[in-house]
Short mmCIF file of C-alpha atoms in Angstrom, two decimals:
data_model
loop_
_atom_site.label_atom_id
_atom_site.label_comp_id
_atom_site.label_asym_id
_atom_site.label_seq_id
_atom_site.Cartn_x
_atom_site.Cartn_y
_atom_site.Cartn_z
CA MET N 75 140.54 134.41 49.86
CA LYS N 76 138.16 131.45 49.86
CA ARG N 77 136.68 132.67 53.09
CA ALA N 78 135.96 135.96 51.57
CA LEU N 79 134.58 134.55 48.32
CA ASN N 80 132.02 132.53 50.52
CA LEU N 81 130.73 135.74 51.68
CA ILE N 82 130.77 137.71 48.67
CA LEU N 83 129.33 135.43 46.22
CA PRO N 84 126.02 134.95 48.08
CA LEU N 85 125.75 138.51 48.48
CA LEU N 86 126.55 139.56 44.93
CA LEU N 87 123.58 137.04 44.13
CA ALA N 88 121.16 138.55 46.54
CA ILE N 89 122.05 142.24 45.12
CA ALA N 90 121.31 140.86 41.55
CA VAL N 91 118.29 139.20 42.49
CA LEU N 92 116.70 142.14 44.51
CA GLY N 93 117.95 144.51 41.34
CA PHE N 94 116.27 142.18 38.93
CA TRP N 95 113.06 142.01 41.18
CA GLU N 96 113.03 145.66 41.56
CA TRP N 97 113.61 146.18 37.76
CA ILE N 98 110.79 143.88 36.48
CA VAL N 99 108.15 145.15 39.03
CA THR N 100 108.77 148.56 37.74
CA ALA N 101 109.23 147.83 34.08
CA ARG N 102 105.94 145.54 34.00
CA HIS N 103 103.88 147.51 36.29
CA ILE N 104 103.34 144.69 38.57
CA PRO N 105 100.74 145.68 41.03
CA PRO N 106 101.96 145.92 44.32
CA TYR N 107 99.22 143.57 45.76
CA VAL N 108 100.53 140.82 43.80
CA LEU N 109 104.12 141.52 43.97
CA PRO N 110 105.46 144.60 45.78
CA ALA N 111 109.11 145.78 45.01
CA PRO N 112 111.82 145.16 47.26
CA GLY N 113 112.25 148.96 48.01
CA ALA N 114 108.39 149.16 49.04
CA ILE N 115 109.09 146.11 51.30
CA ALA N 116 111.88 148.00 52.72
CA ALA N 117 109.72 150.92 53.27
CA ALA N 118 106.97 148.90 55.02
CA LEU N 119 109.52 147.39 57.21
CA ALA N 120 110.84 151.04 58.26
CA GLY N 121 107.45 152.30 58.40
CA ASN N 122 106.27 149.75 61.01
CA PHE N 123 109.75 148.89 62.58
CA GLY N 124 108.45 149.26 66.08
CA SER N 125 105.39 147.42 65.73
CA LEU N 126 107.06 144.74 63.68
CA MET N 127 109.91 144.30 66.37
CA ALA N 128 107.15 143.72 69.06
CA SER N 129 105.75 141.19 66.97
CA LEU N 130 109.39 139.55 66.43
CA LEU N 131 109.75 139.75 70.14
CA THR N 132 106.39 137.97 70.65
CA THR N 133 107.30 135.08 68.49
CA LEU N 134 111.06 134.91 69.68
CA THR N 135 109.67 134.56 73.14
CA VAL N 136 107.23 131.76 72.29
CA THR N 137 109.86 130.08 70.27
CA MET N 138 112.67 130.28 72.92
CA GLU N 139 110.15 129.13 75.70
CA GLY N 140 108.98 126.38 73.73
CA PHE N 141 112.73 125.31 72.63
CA ILE N 142 113.89 125.37 76.38
CA ALA N 143 110.86 123.42 77.60
CA ALA N 144 111.39 120.92 74.79
CA LEU N 145 115.17 120.72 75.54
CA VAL N 146 114.46 120.04 79.33
CA ALA N 147 111.79 117.46 78.96
CA GLY N 148 113.23 115.73 76.08
CA ALA N 149 116.87 115.28 77.55
CA ALA N 150 115.32 114.57 80.98
CA LEU N 151 113.18 111.71 79.36
CA ALA N 152 116.12 110.40 77.53
CA ILE N 153 118.15 110.07 80.65
CA LEU N 154 114.98 108.25 82.27
CA PHE N 155 115.26 105.98 79.40
CA SER N 156 118.73 105.53 79.58
CA GLN N 157 118.51 104.22 83.17
CA SER N 158 115.34 102.30 82.89
CA ARG N 159 114.55 100.04 79.95
CA LEU N 160 111.00 99.71 81.45
CA ALA N 161 110.29 103.26 81.38
CA GLU N 162 111.56 103.24 77.84
CA ARG N 163 109.47 100.42 76.84
CA ALA N 164 106.39 101.84 78.34
CA LEU N 165 106.81 105.54 77.08
CA TYR N 166 108.52 105.41 73.79
CA PRO N 167 105.59 104.30 71.89
CA TYR N 168 103.49 107.44 73.37
CA ALA N 169 106.39 109.69 72.17
CA VAL N 170 106.26 108.40 68.54
CA ILE N 171 102.49 108.73 68.67
CA LEU N 172 102.88 112.46 69.63
CA GLN N 173 105.65 112.94 66.77
CA VAL N 174 103.59 111.38 64.17
CA THR N 175 100.31 113.01 64.76
CA PRO N 176 100.41 116.39 62.84
CA ILE N 177 100.73 119.50 65.22
CA VAL N 178 98.15 121.50 63.24
CA ALA N 179 95.62 118.89 64.02
CA ILE N 180 96.19 119.12 67.79
CA ALA N 181 96.85 122.67 68.02
CA PRO N 182 93.02 123.57 68.30
CA LEU N 183 92.58 120.96 71.06
CA ILE N 184 95.69 122.55 73.11
CA LEU N 185 94.03 125.99 72.54
CA ILE N 186 90.75 124.87 73.81
CA TRP N 187 91.99 123.07 76.76
CA VAL N 188 94.76 125.42 78.08
CA GLY N 189 92.36 128.26 77.13
CA PHE N 190 92.50 131.33 75.39
CA GLU N 191 93.29 133.29 78.45
CA HIS N 192 96.64 131.90 78.50
CA ILE N 193 97.16 132.07 74.72
CA ASN N 194 101.20 132.52 75.40
CA LEU N 195 101.20 128.96 77.24
CA ALA N 196 98.93 127.40 74.66
CA LEU N 197 101.37 128.77 71.99
CA THR N 198 104.60 127.82 73.99
CA LEU N 199 103.00 124.09 74.49
CA ILE N 200 102.48 123.83 70.97
CA ALA N 201 106.10 125.12 70.09
CA ALA N 202 107.55 122.74 72.69
CA LEU N 203 105.67 119.80 71.25
CA VAL N 204 106.92 119.88 68.06
CA ALA N 205 110.57 120.46 69.02
CA PHE N 206 110.49 117.63 71.96
CA PHE N 207 110.82 114.49 69.78
CA PRO N 208 114.04 114.83 67.90
CA ILE N 209 115.60 116.09 71.28
CA LEU N 210 114.43 112.73 72.92
CA SER N 211 115.33 110.42 70.24
CA ASN N 212 118.79 111.77 69.43
CA THR N 213 119.71 112.11 73.11
CA ALA N 214 118.25 108.69 73.86
CA LEU N 215 120.48 107.35 71.00
CA GLY N 216 123.74 109.22 72.14
CA LEU N 217 123.39 107.87 75.80
CA LYS N 218 123.09 104.37 74.42
CA SER N 219 126.30 104.84 72.10
CA ALA N 220 128.95 104.92 74.63
CA ASP N 221 132.16 103.01 73.84
CA GLN N 222 131.79 99.56 75.31
CA ASN N 223 135.41 99.16 76.36
CA LEU N 224 135.23 102.54 78.43
CA LEU N 225 131.60 101.38 79.90
CA GLU N 226 133.72 98.12 81.07
CA LEU N 227 136.60 100.24 82.18
CA MET N 228 134.13 102.27 84.34
CA HIS N 229 132.67 99.11 85.79
CA LEU N 230 136.24 97.64 86.61
CA TYR N 231 136.73 100.67 88.58
CA GLY N 232 133.60 100.58 90.43
CA ALA N 233 131.77 103.35 88.88
CA SER N 234 128.22 104.17 90.01
CA ARG N 235 125.30 104.80 87.28
CA TRP N 236 125.56 108.22 87.89
CA GLN N 237 129.25 108.37 87.45
CA ILE N 238 128.66 106.38 84.17
CA LEU N 239 126.01 108.48 83.28
CA TRP N 240 127.77 112.03 83.91
CA ARG N 241 131.36 110.97 82.91
CA LEU N 242 130.71 108.90 79.93
CA GLN N 243 127.21 108.71 78.52
CA PHE N 244 126.53 112.41 78.94
CA PRO N 245 129.74 113.52 76.91
CA THR N 246 129.10 110.99 74.45
CA ALA N 247 125.49 111.87 73.77
CA LEU N 248 126.73 115.75 73.54
CA PRO N 249 127.36 115.90 69.73
CA TYR N 250 123.83 114.10 69.12
CA LEU N 251 122.05 116.63 71.57
CA LEU N 252 123.56 119.62 69.90
CA GLY N 253 122.85 118.07 66.33
CA ALA N 254 119.12 117.52 67.43
CA MET N 255 119.14 121.11 69.08
CA LYS N 256 119.97 122.53 65.59
CA ILE N 257 116.76 120.76 64.06
CA ALA N 258 114.79 121.60 67.09
CA GLY N 259 115.32 125.27 67.19
CA GLY N 260 113.87 125.33 63.86
CA LEU N 261 110.94 123.25 64.67
CA SER N 262 109.98 125.16 67.57
CA LEU N 263 109.74 128.37 65.33
CA ILE N 264 107.76 126.53 62.94
CA GLY N 265 105.49 125.21 65.87
CA ALA N 266 105.36 128.87 67.01
CA VAL N 267 104.15 129.99 63.58
CA VAL N 268 101.50 127.33 63.26
CA ALA N 269 100.25 128.09 66.72
CA GLU N 270 99.79 131.68 65.94
CA PHE N 271 98.10 130.83 62.63
CA VAL N 272 95.60 128.45 64.56
CA ALA N 273 94.99 130.88 67.26
CA GLY N 274 94.05 133.35 64.71
CA SER N 275 93.92 137.02 65.14
CA GLY N 276 92.90 139.15 67.83
CA THR N 277 94.64 136.60 70.38
CA ALA N 278 98.23 136.15 69.16
CA THR N 279 100.23 139.16 68.28
CA GLY N 280 103.59 137.67 66.82
CA LEU N 281 104.90 137.79 63.56
CA ALA N 282 102.75 134.91 62.03
CA TRP N 283 99.57 136.75 63.07
CA ARG N 284 100.77 139.78 61.26
CA ILE N 285 101.23 137.46 58.11
CA VAL N 286 97.74 136.54 58.22
CA GLU N 287 96.42 140.18 59.05
CA SER N 288 98.37 141.47 56.24
CA GLY N 289 97.40 139.04 54.00
CA ASN N 290 93.74 139.66 55.10
CA ARG N 291 94.27 143.60 54.08
CA LEU N 292 96.23 142.84 50.66
CA GLU N 293 99.19 144.73 52.39
CA ILE N 294 101.61 142.39 50.56
CA ALA N 295 104.57 144.62 51.11
CA MET N 296 103.86 144.51 54.98
CA LEU N 297 103.44 140.65 54.54
CA PHE N 298 106.95 140.09 52.89
CA ALA N 299 108.53 142.64 55.56
CA ALA N 300 106.94 140.20 58.36
CA LEU N 301 108.20 137.20 56.38
CA ALA N 302 111.55 138.64 56.02
CA LEU N 303 111.90 139.04 59.62
CA LEU N 304 110.65 135.32 60.40
CA ALA N 305 113.38 134.05 58.00
CA SER N 306 116.02 136.30 59.79
CA LEU N 307 114.73 134.76 63.10
CA GLY N 308 115.15 131.34 61.66
CA ILE N 309 118.62 132.05 60.50
CA ALA N 310 119.61 133.61 63.75
CA ILE N 311 118.56 130.74 65.78
CA PHE N 312 120.49 128.25 63.53
CA ALA N 313 123.40 130.55 63.55
CA VAL N 314 123.53 130.71 67.36
CA LEU N 315 123.01 127.04 67.81
CA SER N 316 125.73 126.16 65.42
CA LEU N 317 128.08 128.52 67.32
CA LEU N 318 127.15 126.80 70.51
CA GLU N 319 127.82 123.40 69.05
CA TRP N 320 131.08 124.52 67.28
CA ALA N 321 132.13 125.94 70.82
CA LEU N 322 131.28 122.75 72.59
CA LEU N 323 132.93 120.30 70.22
CA LYS N 324 135.70 122.23 68.56
CA ASN N 325 138.47 120.54 70.62
CA TRP N 326 137.79 116.82 70.28
CA HIS N 327 134.78 115.91 67.87
CA GLU N 328 135.57 114.78 64.64
CA SER N 329 132.82 117.35 63.07
CA ALA N 330 134.43 120.15 64.28
CA LEU N 331 137.94 118.96 63.27
CA SER N 332 136.88 118.44 59.63
CA GLN N 333 135.60 122.01 59.21
CA ARG N 334 139.04 123.16 60.35
CA ASN N 335 140.65 121.63 57.38
CA MET U 30 148.45 83.66 93.70
CA ILE U 31 145.67 83.61 91.07
CA ARG U 32 143.94 80.16 90.44
CA ALA U 33 141.64 79.33 87.51
CA GLY U 34 139.90 75.96 88.11
CA GLY U 35 138.03 74.36 85.53
CA VAL U 36 136.88 77.48 84.10
CA THR U 37 134.15 77.18 81.44
CA LYS U 38 132.54 80.13 79.59
CA THR U 39 129.71 79.70 76.71
CA PHE U 40 128.29 82.82 75.05
CA ALA U 41 124.55 83.01 74.10
CA GLY U 42 124.46 81.06 70.82
CA GLY U 43 126.41 78.37 72.12
CA THR U 44 129.85 79.17 71.24
CA ILE U 45 132.01 77.58 73.85
CA ALA U 46 134.78 80.30 74.49
CA LEU U 47 136.65 78.33 77.21
CA ASP U 48 136.41 74.73 78.16
CA ASN U 49 137.82 73.82 81.69
CA LEU U 50 140.77 76.40 81.94
CA ASP U 51 143.05 75.56 84.62
CA PHE U 52 146.09 77.68 85.40
CA THR U 53 147.97 79.12 88.69
CA ILE U 54 149.86 82.38 88.34
CA ALA U 55 152.16 83.31 91.16
CA PRO U 56 152.57 87.17 92.52
CA GLY U 57 155.06 89.06 90.60
CA GLU U 58 155.15 86.69 87.41
CA PHE U 59 154.65 88.16 83.94
CA VAL U 60 152.56 85.36 81.88
CA THR U 61 151.50 85.58 78.57
CA LEU U 62 148.25 84.06 77.05
CA LEU U 63 149.18 83.19 73.52
CA GLY U 64 146.91 81.82 70.73
CA PRO U 65 145.37 82.61 67.69
CA SER U 66 142.24 84.85 67.62
CA GLY U 67 139.08 83.32 68.67
CA CYS U 68 140.92 80.98 71.20
CA GLY U 69 139.21 82.76 74.33
CA LYS U 70 142.17 84.80 75.47
CA SER U 71 140.14 88.12 75.74
CA THR U 72 137.16 86.09 77.42
CA ALA U 73 139.90 84.70 80.17
CA LEU U 74 140.96 88.48 80.91
CA ARG U 75 137.59 89.59 81.33
CA LEU U 76 136.67 86.73 83.58
CA ILE U 77 139.86 87.41 85.74
CA ALA U 78 138.58 91.12 85.82
CA ASN U 79 135.28 89.93 86.86
CA LEU U 80 133.80 91.90 84.02
CA ILE U 81 131.95 88.66 82.98
CA GLN U 82 131.24 85.61 84.87
CA PRO U 83 131.98 82.01 84.12
CA ASN U 84 129.33 79.20 83.50
CA SER U 85 131.31 76.91 85.66
CA GLY U 86 134.51 76.76 87.58
CA THR U 87 135.91 79.49 89.83
CA ILE U 88 138.91 82.11 89.65
CA THR U 89 140.31 82.78 93.11
CA PHE U 90 142.94 84.79 94.67
CA ASP U 91 144.67 84.71 97.77
CA GLY U 92 142.54 87.17 99.94
CA PRO U 93 140.10 89.63 98.02
CA ALA U 94 140.52 90.43 94.71
CA PRO U 95 143.40 92.43 93.90
CA ALA U 96 143.36 96.10 92.43
CA ILE U 97 143.44 95.39 88.83
CA GLY U 98 144.52 97.79 85.82
CA PHE U 99 143.12 96.82 82.31
CA VAL U 100 144.41 97.80 78.97
CA PHE U 101 142.39 96.93 75.75
CA GLN U 102 143.46 96.64 72.22
CA GLU U 103 142.44 100.16 71.58
CA PRO U 104 143.66 102.96 73.59
CA THR U 105 140.02 103.46 74.61
CA LEU U 106 140.56 107.04 75.81
CA MET U 107 137.57 109.42 76.32
CA PRO U 108 138.11 111.91 73.19
CA TRP U 109 136.45 114.91 75.14
CA ALA U 110 139.08 114.50 77.89
CA ARG U 111 142.52 115.86 77.76
CA ALA U 112 145.71 113.36 78.55
CA ILE U 113 145.57 114.05 82.31
CA GLU U 114 141.88 113.73 82.72
CA ASN U 115 141.84 110.44 81.09
CA VAL U 116 144.72 109.20 83.50
CA ARG U 117 142.98 110.73 86.28
CA LEU U 118 139.58 108.73 85.88
CA PRO U 119 140.39 105.44 88.09
CA LEU U 120 140.95 108.29 90.84
CA ASP U 121 138.12 110.34 90.03
CA LEU U 122 135.90 107.36 90.32
CA GLN U 123 137.35 106.44 93.70
CA SER U 124 136.77 110.12 94.75
CA VAL U 125 140.51 111.06 95.11
CA PRO U 126 140.90 114.52 96.08
CA HIS U 127 141.50 116.80 92.76
CA ALA U 128 145.07 117.97 93.32
CA GLN U 129 146.06 114.70 94.46
CA GLY U 130 144.71 112.97 91.28
CA ASN U 131 146.35 115.41 89.35
CA SER U 132 149.89 115.09 90.68
CA SER U 133 149.40 111.18 90.40
CA ALA U 134 148.17 111.44 86.66
CA ALA U 135 151.08 113.88 85.80
CA GLN U 136 153.68 111.20 87.62
CA ALA U 137 152.02 108.37 85.64
CA LEU U 138 152.29 110.06 82.39
CA ALA U 139 155.79 111.04 83.18
CA ARG U 140 156.52 107.30 83.87
CA LEU U 141 155.76 106.73 80.32
CA GLY U 142 157.54 109.46 78.71
CA LEU U 143 154.73 111.85 78.12
CA SER U 144 155.96 114.75 80.50
CA GLY U 145 154.59 117.87 78.50
CA PHE U 146 151.61 116.21 77.08
CA GLU U 147 149.11 116.42 79.95
CA GLN U 148 146.92 119.05 78.16
CA SER U 149 146.69 117.40 75.02
CA TYR U 150 143.64 115.72 73.63
CA PRO U 151 143.76 112.14 72.36
CA ARG U 152 143.38 113.07 68.83
CA GLU U 153 146.61 115.15 69.01
CA LEU U 154 148.68 112.21 70.07
CA SER U 155 150.20 109.54 68.14
CA GLY U 156 149.02 105.84 68.23
CA GLY U 157 151.74 104.87 70.45
CA MET U 158 151.55 108.04 72.57
CA LYS U 159 147.70 107.11 72.97
CA MET U 160 148.63 103.51 74.00
CA ARG U 161 151.03 105.06 76.58
CA VAL U 162 148.31 107.17 77.81
CA SER U 163 146.23 104.23 78.38
CA LEU U 164 148.74 102.42 80.07
CA ALA U 165 149.40 105.08 82.45
CA ARG U 166 145.69 105.12 83.38
CA ALA U 167 146.04 101.57 83.97
CA LEU U 168 149.00 101.95 86.49
CA VAL U 169 147.91 105.15 87.80
CA ALA U 170 145.75 103.64 90.92
CA ARG U 171 148.85 101.35 91.64
CA PRO U 172 147.20 97.74 90.64
CA LYS U 173 148.60 94.68 92.08
CA LEU U 174 147.47 93.04 88.87
CA LEU U 175 147.69 94.28 85.23
CA LEU U 176 145.59 92.64 82.11
CA LEU U 177 146.81 93.74 78.74
CA ASP U 178 144.27 92.56 75.75
CA GLU U 179 146.72 92.58 72.71
CA PRO U 180 147.58 96.05 73.51
CA PHE U 181 150.09 96.75 71.00
CA ALA U 182 148.99 94.90 67.68
CA ALA U 183 147.90 98.00 65.78
CA LEU U 184 151.10 99.57 66.59
CA ASP U 185 154.24 100.05 64.29
CA GLU U 186 157.18 98.07 65.26
CA ALA U 187 159.43 100.85 66.64
CA ALA U 188 156.47 101.98 69.04
CA ARG U 189 155.74 98.29 69.83
CA PHE U 190 159.27 97.66 70.85
CA ALA U 191 159.80 100.59 72.87
CA LEU U 192 156.46 99.81 74.72
CA ASN U 193 157.53 96.11 75.36
CA ASP U 194 160.64 97.48 77.18
CA ASP U 195 158.77 100.04 79.19
CA LEU U 196 156.29 97.46 80.26
CA ILE U 197 158.70 95.18 81.64
CA ALA U 198 160.68 98.01 83.40
CA LEU U 199 157.36 99.37 84.89
CA ALA U 200 156.20 96.09 86.04
CA LYS U 201 159.35 95.20 87.73
CA GLN U 202 159.59 98.63 89.58
CA ASP U 203 155.96 98.22 90.69
CA GLY U 204 156.46 94.43 91.43
CA ILE U 205 152.85 93.58 90.00
CA THR U 206 151.53 90.77 88.26
CA VAL U 207 151.04 90.72 84.51
CA ILE U 208 148.76 88.73 82.37
CA PHE U 209 149.36 89.85 78.79
CA VAL U 210 147.07 88.56 75.68
CA THR U 211 148.80 88.32 72.36
CA HIS U 212 148.94 86.38 68.99
CA SER U 213 152.61 87.22 68.38
CA LEU U 214 155.07 84.62 69.41
CA ALA U 215 157.87 86.89 69.16
CA GLU U 216 156.12 89.37 71.45
CA ALA U 217 155.33 86.60 73.94
CA ALA U 218 159.03 85.31 73.75
CA TYR U 219 160.54 88.66 74.42
CA LEU U 220 157.98 89.66 77.40
CA SER U 221 157.27 86.77 79.77
CA ASP U 222 158.32 84.80 82.41
CA ARG U 223 155.77 82.25 81.47
CA VAL U 224 153.76 81.48 78.32
CA LEU U 225 150.33 79.79 78.39
CA VAL U 226 149.52 78.35 74.72
CA MET U 227 146.24 78.31 74.10
CA THR U 228 144.21 76.27 71.45
CA PRO U 229 141.29 77.64 69.67
CA ARG U 230 137.42 76.58 69.88
CA PRO U 231 137.04 75.81 72.82
CA GLY U 232 140.01 77.69 74.31
CA LYS U 233 142.28 75.59 76.70
CA VAL U 234 145.56 75.71 77.99
CA ALA U 235 147.58 73.29 75.76
CA ALA U 236 151.20 74.12 76.81
CA ASP U 237 152.71 76.13 79.80
CA ILE U 238 156.26 76.93 79.36
CA ALA U 239 158.67 78.56 81.47
CA LEU U 240 161.10 80.79 79.87
CA ALA U 241 164.64 81.49 81.20
CA GLN U 242 164.85 85.60 80.34
CA PRO U 243 168.23 87.36 80.62
CA ALA U 244 169.11 89.83 83.06
CA THR U 245 168.65 92.68 80.50
CA ARG U 246 166.46 92.64 77.60
CA ASN U 247 167.01 95.18 74.87
CA ALA U 248 167.04 95.52 70.89
CA ALA U 249 170.31 93.70 71.00
CA TRP U 250 168.82 90.76 72.53
CA ARG U 251 166.07 90.33 69.98
CA VAL U 252 168.55 89.42 67.52
CA THR U 253 170.79 86.68 69.63
CA PRO U 254 170.64 83.33 69.21
CA GLY U 255 169.25 82.91 72.68
CA PHE U 256 166.17 84.87 71.69
CA ALA U 257 165.86 82.65 68.78
CA ALA U 258 165.84 79.66 71.07
CA LEU U 259 163.12 81.11 73.13
CA GLN U 260 160.77 81.45 70.41
CA ALA U 261 161.68 77.78 69.18
CA GLN U 262 160.73 76.57 72.42
CA ILE U 263 157.36 78.13 72.06
CA ALA U 264 156.96 77.06 68.74
CA LEU U 265 157.64 73.64 69.23
CA SER U 266 155.19 73.28 72.10
CA GLN U 267 152.68 75.17 70.00
CA GLY U 268 153.26 72.58 66.99
CA GLY U 269 152.88 69.37 69.29
CA ALA U 270 149.47 71.01 70.58
CA GLU U 271 147.90 71.15 67.31
#
């Protein structure tokens, strides 16, 4: 009953808002280049379904590749940090600099360096850069958070560095990593969108570019359609990563247990 | 035989945890280190386990250092691993084949009365059962020396009494040397062949008391004058030390 209500309530609200939106646009004669009615947006979506899906796929590909690159690089660097205090001291400040410098400011440089002929590589790199830091910092924290007594026990039984890493530090870090992945998934989508904006029309063909293009042509219904798809993509990424988190932690981690009650 | 000679341990910051600690423990003995918190009992255990090094003095064994089992104050189980996987850990770390490790671990769990709970996660077990898993893990690799650091302090009385009896029986069966740390006088009196009473800051042995234990110890023994006499014997020497 409570679960059903959790689904029905937001749905009812959405129907009410869309209904009101449709009504006010018609009743007040709001021009479609200011605010198109939901019906018009749906029509734009249906009318351009093929090309919008192609754009969605482009943006999804850049987002996923950026995300995976960030995941691999962030986790690998975190493991390096956990094994070598020297490496951590030397490299961590640069990771922070990378994090605090706004990506919009670096994006043009990356596009020039990588080159417009490798536009997708440049976009992926930008998406990866945005998503990289949360993975690195959370995983590094997780790897350091191993229970001290368990660590002593491992030493007592003569465990090697890799046994400790694999059997103790990595499982300890897993909830941290999964939490970071949920943040990084959203960030890599933002990175992909920013990258497409900076790359500009004619080179990028993803959803963000469709938004820029529609805005320039005052096709606001189309803009909304692309925006809706972009939001859906973000929600889908978050949902998949939440599901992954739940599947991996459901048996033992407090976060998954409290949800059950 | 375990010999500690003039062992001193000072921590960063200048706290002297142990000062000139001397004792000898014979094979198969059940020895309790008794003292208030902060007297360096846990530090002494960690030194014996070679997890930390003394500033001066030595801890020596007859021959090479024996295989050691260690039980902490907390159950210290891996929450992501099932009971049997937790117990198997020492064997896994020594690359014992999986099937052999599983059967040894199941056997160790059975000795502690946990048959049927092999596949349970720690969160599904009570405090007493978690401590039993921890004890099974300490015994699975057949240690010669078992070190326990206030293992039952957080348990309710019924669980603690049951584990006291099981620990005595298991140690006797395996013929292992046990060094048990506690701040409970009654627990020390019930378990030990010998009690080393320690004084706090800096920790040193103030009294070394041999206890004449009866052939069988059980709930009934806890309410006899004989048991009260053992406690009095320890209490008196403790009083003299302070």
